[in-house]
PDB file of C-alpha atoms and ligand atoms in Angstrom:
ATOM      1  CA  MET F   1      -2.856  11.562   4.673  1.00  0.00           C
ATOM      2  CA  HIS F   2      -4.846   8.945   6.603  1.00  0.00           C
ATOM      3  CA  ALA F   3      -7.032   6.405   4.868  1.00  0.00           C
ATOM      4  CA  GLU F   4     -10.731   7.170   5.387  1.00  0.00           C
ATOM      5  CA  GLU F   5     -13.401   4.799   6.545  1.00  0.00           C
ATOM      6  CA  PHE F   6     -17.093   4.969   5.806  1.00  0.00           C
ATOM      7  CA  THR F   7     -19.667   2.801   7.530  1.00  0.00           C
ATOM      8  CA  PRO F   8     -22.908   2.336   5.589  1.00  0.00           C
ATOM      9  CA  ALA F   9     -25.479   0.055   7.205  1.00  0.00           C
ATOM     10  CA  PHE F  10     -26.443  -3.098   5.347  1.00  0.00           C
ATOM     11  CA  THR F  11     -28.845  -6.012   5.597  1.00  0.00           C
ATOM     12  CA  MET F  12     -28.023  -9.275   3.858  1.00  0.00           C
ATOM     13  CA  GLU F  13     -30.041 -12.483   3.618  1.00  0.00           C
ATOM     14  CA  GLY F  14     -28.678 -15.949   2.982  1.00  0.00           C
ATOM     15  CA  GLN F  15     -27.949 -19.365   4.420  1.00  0.00           C
ATOM     16  CA  PHE F  16     -25.958 -19.811   7.596  1.00  0.00           C
ATOM     17  CA  ILE F  17     -22.828 -21.921   6.962  1.00  0.00           C
ATOM     18  CA  GLY F  18     -21.087 -21.917  10.325  1.00  0.00           C
ATOM     19  CA  PHE F  19     -18.852 -19.985  12.687  1.00  0.00           C
ATOM     20  CA  VAL F  20     -15.141 -19.298  12.788  1.00  0.00           C
ATOM     21  CA  ALA F  21     -13.728 -19.536  16.291  1.00  0.00           C
ATOM     22  CA  ASP F  22     -10.809 -17.736  17.833  1.00  0.00           C
ATOM     23  CA  GLY F  23      -9.774 -19.927  20.746  1.00  0.00           C
ATOM     24  CA  PRO F  24     -12.820 -20.723  22.923  1.00  0.00           C
ATOM     25  CA  LYS F  25     -14.827 -17.793  21.504  1.00  0.00           C
ATOM     26  CA  LEU F  26     -16.681 -17.452  18.220  1.00  0.00           C
ATOM     27  CA  LYS F  27     -15.387 -14.615  16.121  1.00  0.00           C
ATOM     28  CA  TYR F  28     -17.087 -14.701  12.706  1.00  0.00           C
ATOM     29  CA  LEU F  29     -20.398 -15.909  11.318  1.00  0.00           C
ATOM     30  CA  LYS F  30     -20.298 -17.319   7.762  1.00  0.00           C
ATOM     31  CA  LEU F  31     -23.171 -16.723   5.356  1.00  0.00           C
ATOM     32  CA  LEU F  32     -23.786 -18.007   1.840  1.00  0.00           C
ATOM     33  CA  SER F  33     -25.577 -15.460  -0.351  1.00  0.00           C
ATOM     34  CA  SER F  34     -25.802 -15.404  -4.165  1.00  0.00           C
ATOM     35  CA  GLN F  35     -23.223 -18.211  -4.280  1.00  0.00           C
ATOM     36  CA  ARG F  36     -20.674 -16.135  -2.357  1.00  0.00           C
ATOM     37  CA  GLU F  37     -19.409 -16.719   1.128  1.00  0.00           C
ATOM     38  CA  TYR F  38     -19.369 -13.740   3.518  1.00  0.00           C
ATOM     39  CA  TRP F  39     -17.780 -13.494   6.958  1.00  0.00           C
ATOM     40  CA  PHE F  40     -19.305 -11.167   9.576  1.00  0.00           C
ATOM     41  CA  LYS F  41     -17.489 -10.204  12.739  1.00  0.00           C
ATOM     42  CA  LEU F  42     -19.700 -10.958  15.728  1.00  0.00           C
ATOM     43  CA  PRO F  43     -20.446  -8.382  18.456  1.00  0.00           C
ATOM     44  CA  LYS F  44     -18.152  -8.893  21.447  1.00  0.00           C
ATOM     45  CA  ASP F  45     -21.071  -9.743  23.767  1.00  0.00           C
ATOM     46  CA  GLN F  46     -22.335 -12.527  21.450  1.00  0.00           C
ATOM     47  CA  ARG F  47     -19.279 -14.695  21.029  1.00  0.00           C
ATOM     48  CA  ALA F  48     -20.144 -17.592  23.319  1.00  0.00           C
ATOM     49  CA  SER F  49     -21.274 -20.685  21.400  1.00  0.00           C
ATOM     50  CA  GLU F  50     -24.208 -21.119  23.809  1.00  0.00           C
ATOM     51  CA  ASP F  51     -25.560 -17.741  22.585  1.00  0.00           C
ATOM     52  CA  TRP F  52     -26.399 -19.382  19.246  1.00  0.00           C
ATOM     53  CA  ASP F  53     -28.568 -22.268  18.095  1.00  0.00           C
ATOM     54  CA  LEU F  54     -28.389 -21.811  14.325  1.00  0.00           C
ATOM     55  CA  LYS F  55     -28.161 -24.867  12.110  1.00  0.00           C
ATOM     56  CA  PRO F  56     -26.252 -25.088   8.820  1.00  0.00           C
ATOM     57  CA  GLN F  57     -28.377 -24.119   5.793  1.00  0.00           C
ATOM     58  CA  GLU F  58     -30.804 -22.143   7.967  1.00  0.00           C
ATOM     59  CA  TRP F  59     -31.953 -18.896   6.321  1.00  0.00           C
ATOM     60  CA  ILE F  60     -30.970 -15.795   8.230  1.00  0.00           C
ATOM     61  CA  LYS F  61     -30.819 -12.035   7.818  1.00  0.00           C
ATOM     62  CA  VAL F  62     -27.771 -10.149   9.067  1.00  0.00           C
ATOM     63  CA  SER F  63     -27.805  -6.400   9.737  1.00  0.00           C
ATOM     64  CA  GLY F  64     -24.710  -4.430  10.524  1.00  0.00           C
ATOM     65  CA  GLU F  65     -22.145  -2.112   9.096  1.00  0.00           C
ATOM     66  CA  ARG F  66     -19.563  -2.399   6.385  1.00  0.00           C
ATOM     67  CA  LYS F  67     -16.251  -0.711   6.715  1.00  0.00           C
ATOM     68  CA  GLN F  68     -13.807  -0.012   3.951  1.00  0.00           C
ATOM     69  CA  ASP F  69     -10.240   0.979   4.350  1.00  0.00           C
ATOM     70  CA  ARG F  70      -9.849   3.347   1.426  1.00  0.00           C
ATOM     71  CA  LYS F  71      -6.121   2.925   1.480  1.00  0.00           C
ATOM     72  CA  THR F  72      -6.159  -0.831   1.008  1.00  0.00           C
ATOM     73  CA  GLY F  73      -9.647  -1.121  -0.495  1.00  0.00           C
ATOM     74  CA  THR F  74     -10.483  -4.037   1.790  1.00  0.00           C
ATOM     75  CA  PHE F  75     -13.948  -4.450   3.322  1.00  0.00           C
ATOM     76  CA  LYS F  76     -14.873  -5.634   6.794  1.00  0.00           C
ATOM     77  CA  LEU F  77     -18.401  -6.696   7.676  1.00  0.00           C
ATOM     78  CA  LYS F  78     -19.570  -6.348  11.238  1.00  0.00           C
ATOM     79  CA  ALA F  79     -22.843  -7.937  12.399  1.00  0.00           C
ATOM     80  CA  HIS F  80     -25.095  -6.074  14.797  1.00  0.00           C
ATOM     81  CA  GLU F  81     -28.198  -8.278  14.568  1.00  0.00           C
ATOM     82  CA  VAL F  82     -28.931 -11.751  13.214  1.00  0.00           C
ATOM     83  CA  HIS F  83     -32.494 -13.001  12.654  1.00  0.00           C
ATOM     84  CA  ARG F  84     -33.991 -16.176  11.241  1.00  0.00           C
ATOM     85  CA  THR F  85     -36.093 -15.554   8.147  1.00  0.00           C
ATOM     86  CA  THR F  86     -38.964 -17.997   8.276  1.00  0.00           C
ATOM     87  CA  THR F  87     -40.417 -16.754   4.969  1.00  0.00           C
ATOM     88  CA  ALA F  88     -37.216 -17.689   3.181  1.00  0.00           C
ATOM     89  CA  LEU F  89     -37.281 -21.094   4.879  1.00  0.00           C
ATOM     90  CA  ALA F  90     -40.812 -21.686   3.650  1.00  0.00           C
ATOM     91  CA  SER F  91     -39.936 -20.713   0.107  1.00  0.00           C
ATOM     92  CA  ALA F  92     -36.538 -22.376  -0.060  1.00  0.00           C
ATOM     93  CA  PRO F  93     -36.225 -24.432  -3.254  1.00  0.00           C
ATOM     94  CA  LYS F  94     -36.045 -28.209  -3.049  1.00  0.00           C
ATOM     95  CA  PRO F  95     -32.398 -28.998  -3.679  1.00  0.00           C
ATOM     96  CA  GLN F  96     -31.473 -31.478  -6.360  1.00  0.00           C
ATOM     97  CA  ALA F  97     -27.783 -31.630  -5.633  1.00  0.00           C
ATOM     98  CA  LYS F  98     -26.134 -35.033  -5.998  1.00  0.00           C
ATOM     99  CA  ILE F  99     -22.652 -36.430  -5.864  1.00  0.00           C
ATOM    100  CA  LEU F 100     -22.264 -39.356  -8.271  1.00  0.00           C
ATOM    101  CA  VAL F 101     -19.586 -41.910  -7.392  1.00  0.00           C
ATOM    102  CA  CYS F 102     -18.632 -44.683  -9.780  1.00  0.00           C
ATOM    103  CA  GLY F 103     -19.554 -47.923  -8.021  1.00  0.00           C
ATOM    104  CA  LYS F 104     -17.900 -50.359 -10.424  1.00  0.00           C
ATOM    105  CA  SER F 105     -14.979 -52.585  -9.542  1.00  0.00           C
ATOM    106  CA  ASP F 106     -12.016 -50.591 -10.944  1.00  0.00           C
ATOM    107  CA  CYS F 107     -13.016 -47.424  -9.089  1.00  0.00           C
ATOM    108  CA  TRP F 108     -14.012 -49.406  -6.025  1.00  0.00           C
ATOM    109  CA  LYS F 109     -10.564 -51.058  -5.871  1.00  0.00           C
ATOM    110  CA  ARG F 110      -8.916 -47.664  -6.257  1.00  0.00           C
ATOM    111  CA  GLY F 111     -10.683 -46.242  -3.192  1.00  0.00           C
ATOM    112  CA  ALA F 112     -14.232 -45.244  -4.190  1.00  0.00           C
ATOM    113  CA  ARG F 113     -15.575 -47.084  -1.105  1.00  0.00           C
ATOM    114  CA  GLU F 114     -13.504 -44.865   1.205  1.00  0.00           C
ATOM    115  CA  VAL F 115     -14.588 -41.792  -0.767  1.00  0.00           C
ATOM    116  CA  CYS F 116     -18.252 -42.780  -0.267  1.00  0.00           C
ATOM    117  CA  GLN F 117     -17.711 -43.237   3.468  1.00  0.00           C
ATOM    118  CA  ALA F 118     -15.968 -39.871   3.752  1.00  0.00           C
ATOM    119  CA  LEU F 119     -18.817 -38.248   1.799  1.00  0.00           C
ATOM    120  CA  GLN F 120     -21.459 -39.718   4.112  1.00  0.00           C
ATOM    121  CA  GLU F 121     -19.583 -38.595   7.225  1.00  0.00           C
ATOM    122  CA  THR F 122     -18.913 -35.090   5.907  1.00  0.00           C
ATOM    123  CA  LEU F 123     -22.515 -34.534   4.773  1.00  0.00           C
ATOM    124  CA  GLN F 124     -23.797 -35.649   8.181  1.00  0.00           C
ATOM    125  CA  GLN F 125     -21.303 -33.495  10.077  1.00  0.00           C
ATOM    126  CA  GLN F 126     -22.265 -30.447   8.040  1.00  0.00           C
ATOM    127  CA  GLY F 127     -26.018 -31.129   8.252  1.00  0.00           C
ATOM    128  CA  LEU F 128     -26.200 -31.499   4.469  1.00  0.00           C
ATOM    129  CA  ASP F 129     -27.298 -35.139   4.227  1.00  0.00           C
ATOM    130  CA  GLN F 130     -30.911 -34.068   3.597  1.00  0.00           C
ATOM    131  CA  HIS F 131     -29.797 -31.731   0.821  1.00  0.00           C
ATOM    132  CA  ILE F 132     -27.142 -33.645  -1.090  1.00  0.00           C
ATOM    133  CA  THR F 133     -27.593 -37.235  -2.205  1.00  0.00           C
ATOM    134  CA  ILE F 134     -24.756 -39.679  -2.847  1.00  0.00           C
ATOM    135  CA  VAL F 135     -25.505 -41.887  -5.867  1.00  0.00           C
ATOM    136  CA  LYS F 136     -23.446 -44.923  -6.880  1.00  0.00           C
ATOM    137  CA  THR F 137     -23.363 -45.229 -10.647  1.00  0.00           C
ATOM    138  CA  GLY F 138     -22.231 -47.624 -13.336  1.00  0.00           C
ATOM    139  CA  CYS F 139     -18.875 -47.342 -15.108  1.00  0.00           C
ATOM    140  CA  MET F 140     -18.046 -43.797 -16.241  1.00  0.00           C
ATOM    141  CA  ASP F 141     -15.530 -45.056 -18.848  1.00  0.00           C
ATOM    142  CA  ARG F 142     -12.545 -43.551 -17.068  1.00  0.00           C
ATOM    143  CA  CYS F 143     -11.582 -46.648 -15.140  1.00  0.00           C
ATOM    144  CA  LYS F 144      -7.820 -45.976 -14.999  1.00  0.00           C
ATOM    145  CA  ALA F 145      -8.440 -42.487 -13.559  1.00  0.00           C
ATOM    146  CA  GLY F 146     -10.662 -43.745 -10.736  1.00  0.00           C
ATOM    147  CA  PRO F 147     -12.139 -43.156  -8.310  1.00  0.00           C
ATOM    148  CA  ASN F 148     -14.415 -41.044 -10.497  1.00  0.00           C
ATOM    149  CA  VAL F 149     -16.913 -38.548  -9.097  1.00  0.00           C
ATOM    150  CA  VAL F 150     -19.372 -36.171 -10.795  1.00  0.00           C
ATOM    151  CA  ILE F 151     -21.031 -33.218  -9.051  1.00  0.00           C
ATOM    152  CA  MET F 152     -24.641 -32.533 -10.045  1.00  0.00           C
ATOM    153  CA  PRO F 153     -26.239 -30.370 -11.323  1.00  0.00           C
ATOM    154  CA  SER F 154     -23.014 -28.696 -12.497  1.00  0.00           C
ATOM    155  CA  LYS F 155     -21.770 -32.020 -14.053  1.00  0.00           C
ATOM    156  CA  ALA F 156     -18.218 -31.202 -12.932  1.00  0.00           C
ATOM    157  CA  ARG F 157     -16.071 -34.343 -13.229  1.00  0.00           C
ATOM    158  CA  HIS F 158     -13.356 -35.260 -10.768  1.00  0.00           C
ATOM    159  CA  THR F 159     -10.848 -38.059 -11.239  1.00  0.00           C
ATOM    160  CA  ARG F 160      -8.483 -39.841  -8.839  1.00  0.00           C
ATOM    161  CA  VAL F 161     -10.557 -38.601  -5.932  1.00  0.00           C
ATOM    162  CA  GLN F 162      -9.227 -39.256  -2.439  1.00  0.00           C
ATOM    163  CA  PRO F 163     -11.090 -39.018   0.893  1.00  0.00           C
ATOM    164  CA  SER F 164      -9.045 -35.874   1.603  1.00  0.00           C
ATOM    165  CA  ASP F 165     -10.728 -34.223  -1.426  1.00  0.00           C
ATOM    166  CA  VAL F 166     -14.200 -34.742   0.019  1.00  0.00           C
ATOM    167  CA  PRO F 167     -14.612 -31.448   1.967  1.00  0.00           C
ATOM    168  CA  ALA F 168     -13.837 -29.472  -1.212  1.00  0.00           C
ATOM    169  CA  LEU F 169     -16.289 -31.599  -3.237  1.00  0.00           C
ATOM    170  CA  VAL F 170     -19.044 -31.065  -0.670  1.00  0.00           C
ATOM    171  CA  LYS F 171     -18.375 -27.330  -0.658  1.00  0.00           C
ATOM    172  CA  GLU F 172     -18.507 -27.229  -4.464  1.00  0.00           C
ATOM    173  CA  CYS F 173     -21.789 -29.140  -4.476  1.00  0.00           C
ATOM    174  CA  SER F 174     -23.399 -27.115  -1.685  1.00  0.00           C
ATOM    175  CA  GLN F 175     -22.630 -23.899  -3.527  1.00  0.00           C
ATOM    176  CA  SER F 176     -24.228 -25.116  -6.745  1.00  0.00           C
ATOM    177  CA  LYS F 177     -27.274 -23.200  -7.922  1.00  0.00           C
ATOM    178  CA  SER F 178     -29.873 -25.596  -6.638  1.00  0.00           C
ATOM    179  CA  LEU F 179     -28.961 -24.978  -3.000  1.00  0.00           C
ATOM    180  CA  VAL F 180     -29.068 -21.204  -2.969  1.00  0.00           C
TER     181      VAL F 180
HETATM  182  S1  FES S 201     -14.986 -48.581 -13.110  1.00  0.00           S
HETATM  183 FE1  FES S 201     -15.226 -46.521 -12.568  1.00  0.00          FE
HETATM  184  S2  FES S 201     -15.051 -45.496 -14.427  1.00  0.00           S
HETATM  185 FE2  FES S 201     -14.987 -47.550 -14.963  1.00  0.00          FE
END
Protein backbone atom coordinates (compact mmCIF):
# COMPACT_ATOMS: atom_id res chain seq x y z
CA MET A 1 0.00 0.00 0.00
CA HIS A 2 1.33 3.44 -0.95
CA ALA A 3 1.88 6.16 1.61
CA GLU A 4 -0.73 8.93 1.27
CA GLU A 5 -0.11 12.62 1.06
CA PHE A 6 -2.44 15.40 2.09
CA THR A 7 -1.83 19.04 1.28
CA PRO A 8 -3.60 21.50 3.58
CA ALA A 9 -2.91 25.17 2.90
CA PHE A 10 -1.21 27.18 5.62
CA THR A 11 -0.15 30.73 6.40
CA MET A 12 2.66 31.35 8.86
CA GLU A 13 4.09 34.62 10.15
CA GLY A 14 7.56 35.15 11.55
CA GLN A 15 10.98 36.66 11.02
CA PHE A 16 13.00 35.99 7.90
CA ILE A 17 16.35 34.37 8.76
CA GLY A 18 17.89 33.71 5.36
CA PHE A 19 17.98 31.41 2.36
CA VAL A 20 19.52 28.02 1.71
CA ALA A 21 21.09 27.79 -1.72
CA ASP A 22 21.53 24.81 -3.97
CA GLY A 23 24.38 25.77 -6.28
CA PRO A 24 23.68 29.19 -7.85
CA LYS A 25 19.94 28.99 -7.07
CA LEU A 26 18.07 29.58 -3.84
CA LYS A 27 16.14 26.56 -2.71
CA TYR A 28 14.68 27.21 0.75
CA LEU A 29 13.57 30.25 2.73
CA LYS A 30 14.17 30.08 6.51
CA LEU A 31 11.67 31.57 8.94
CA LEU A 32 11.78 31.94 12.71
CA SER A 33 8.34 31.58 14.31
CA SER A 34 7.52 30.86 17.97
CA GLN A 35 11.22 30.17 18.58
CA ARG A 36 11.29 27.44 15.93
CA GLU A 37 13.06 27.50 12.62
CA TYR A 38 11.07 26.47 9.52
CA TRP A 39 12.35 25.83 6.00
CA PHE A 40 10.05 26.48 3.02
CA LYS A 41 10.82 25.21 -0.45
CA LEU A 42 10.70 28.11 -2.89
CA PRO A 43 8.65 28.02 -6.12
CA LYS A 44 10.85 27.08 -9.08
CA ASP A 45 10.30 30.46 -10.78
CA GLN A 46 11.46 32.41 -7.69
CA ARG A 47 14.86 30.93 -7.01
CA ALA A 48 17.11 33.68 -8.34
CA SER A 49 18.66 35.77 -5.56
CA GLU A 50 17.78 38.97 -7.46
CA ASP A 51 14.07 38.04 -7.06
CA TRP A 52 14.37 38.81 -3.34
CA ASP A 53 15.30 41.83 -1.25
CA LEU A 54 14.39 40.58 2.23
CA LYS A 55 16.63 41.47 5.14
CA PRO A 56 17.32 39.26 8.17
CA GLN A 57 14.83 39.80 11.02
CA GLU A 58 12.24 41.27 8.65
CA TRP A 59 8.68 40.15 9.47
CA ILE A 60 7.04 38.17 6.71
CA LYS A 61 4.00 35.99 6.08
CA VAL A 62 4.39 32.80 4.08
CA SER A 63 1.45 31.03 2.43
CA GLY A 64 1.72 27.64 0.84
CA GLU A 65 1.03 23.99 1.34
CA ARG A 66 2.25 21.40 3.76
CA LYS A 67 2.80 17.87 2.66
CA GLN A 68 3.13 14.86 4.88
CA ASP A 69 4.39 11.50 3.88
CA ARG A 70 2.20 9.28 6.01
CA LYS A 71 4.64 6.44 5.70
CA THR A 72 7.58 8.32 7.16
CA GLY A 73 5.61 10.99 9.03
CA THR A 74 7.89 13.72 7.70
CA PHE A 75 6.54 17.14 6.69
CA LYS A 76 7.57 19.31 3.77
CA LEU A 77 6.61 22.97 3.56
CA LYS A 78 6.27 24.57 0.17
CA ALA A 79 5.92 28.36 -0.20
CA HIS A 80 3.56 29.80 -2.77
CA GLU A 81 3.57 33.44 -1.65
CA VAL A 82 5.74 35.54 0.65
CA HIS A 83 4.67 38.99 1.87
CA ARG A 84 6.16 41.55 4.23
CA THR A 85 3.96 42.24 7.23
CA THR A 86 4.35 45.90 8.05
CA THR A 87 1.97 45.69 11.03
CA ALA A 88 4.22 43.13 12.67
CA LEU A 89 7.23 45.34 11.97
CA ALA A 90 5.53 48.27 13.65
CA SER A 91 4.63 46.23 16.70
CA ALA A 92 7.86 44.26 16.97
CA PRO A 93 9.16 44.34 20.55
CA LYS A 94 12.36 46.20 21.35
CA PRO A 95 14.94 43.46 21.80
CA GLN A 96 17.01 43.38 24.94
CA ALA A 97 19.32 40.59 23.92
CA LYS A 98 22.95 40.92 25.02
CA ILE A 99 26.05 38.81 24.92
CA LEU A 100 28.24 39.46 27.97
CA VAL A 101 31.96 38.79 27.55
CA CYS A 102 34.34 38.89 30.49
CA GLY A 103 36.74 41.74 29.76
CA LYS A 104 39.24 41.10 32.55
CA SER A 105 42.83 40.05 32.02
CA ASP A 106 42.64 36.26 32.53
CA CYS A 107 39.82 35.86 30.00
CA TRP A 108 41.39 38.42 27.70
CA LYS A 109 44.69 36.47 27.65
CA ARG A 110 42.79 33.27 26.95
CA GLY A 111 41.17 34.69 23.81
CA ALA A 112 38.20 36.86 24.85
CA ARG A 113 39.46 39.63 22.52
CA GLU A 114 39.21 37.30 19.50
CA VAL A 115 35.78 36.14 20.68
CA CYS A 116 34.61 39.78 20.83
CA GLN A 117 35.92 40.44 17.31
CA ALA A 118 34.21 37.32 15.97
CA LEU A 119 30.97 38.37 17.69
CA GLN A 120 31.07 41.84 16.13
CA GLU A 121 31.74 40.43 12.66
CA THR A 122 29.05 37.75 12.91
CA LEU A 123 26.39 40.16 14.21
CA GLN A 124 27.15 42.58 11.37
CA GLN A 125 27.12 39.85 8.73
CA GLN A 126 23.77 38.59 9.96
CA GLY A 127 22.25 42.08 10.31
CA LEU A 128 21.81 41.55 14.05
CA ASP A 129 24.11 44.29 15.37
CA GLN A 130 21.11 46.56 16.04
CA HIS A 131 19.37 43.78 17.96
CA ILE A 132 22.09 42.16 20.05
CA THR A 133 24.56 44.14 22.12
CA ILE A 134 28.02 42.93 23.11
CA VAL A 135 28.88 43.99 26.67
CA LYS A 136 32.32 43.65 28.25
CA THR A 137 31.98 42.87 31.94
CA GLY A 138 34.10 42.56 35.04
CA CYS A 139 35.46 39.25 36.33
CA MET A 140 32.85 36.46 36.38
CA ASP A 141 34.84 34.45 38.97
CA ARG A 142 35.60 31.62 36.57
CA CYS A 143 38.97 32.88 35.45
CA LYS A 144 40.56 29.47 34.77
CA ALA A 145 37.63 28.50 32.51
CA GLY A 146 37.88 31.63 30.36
CA PRO A 147 36.98 33.10 28.03
CA ASN A 148 33.63 33.37 29.78
CA VAL A 149 30.44 34.45 28.02
CA VAL A 150 26.85 34.84 29.25
CA ILE A 151 23.82 35.07 26.96
CA MET A 152 21.07 37.46 28.08
CA PRO A 153 18.21 37.35 28.88
CA SER A 154 18.46 33.56 29.24
CA LYS A 155 21.59 33.90 31.50
CA ALA A 156 23.10 30.82 29.86
CA ARG A 157 26.80 30.62 30.77
CA HIS A 158 29.48 29.43 28.39
CA THR A 159 33.08 28.71 29.34
CA ARG A 160 36.25 28.25 27.28
CA VAL A 161 34.58 29.98 24.37
CA GLN A 162 36.44 30.03 21.07
CA PRO A 163 35.77 32.21 18.00
CA SER A 164 34.48 29.05 16.27
CA ASP A 165 31.69 28.88 18.90
CA VAL A 166 30.41 32.34 17.99
CA PRO A 167 27.84 31.41 15.29
CA ALA A 168 26.13 29.02 17.73
CA LEU A 169 26.14 31.67 20.48
CA VAL A 170 24.60 34.25 18.15
CA LYS A 171 21.95 31.76 17.07
CA GLU A 172 21.15 30.94 20.70
CA CYS A 173 20.86 34.63 21.55
CA SER A 174 18.79 35.54 18.50
CA GLN A 175 16.30 32.82 19.32
CA SER A 176 15.85 34.02 22.89
CA LYS A 177 12.39 35.26 23.81
CA SER A 178 13.09 38.94 23.48
CA LEU A 179 13.71 38.70 19.73
CA VAL A 180 10.60 36.84 18.70
S1 LIG B 1 38.98 37.16 34.36
FE1 LIG B 1 37.26 36.41 33.32
S2 LIG B 1 36.22 35.30 34.80
FE2 LIG B 1 37.83 36.19 35.86
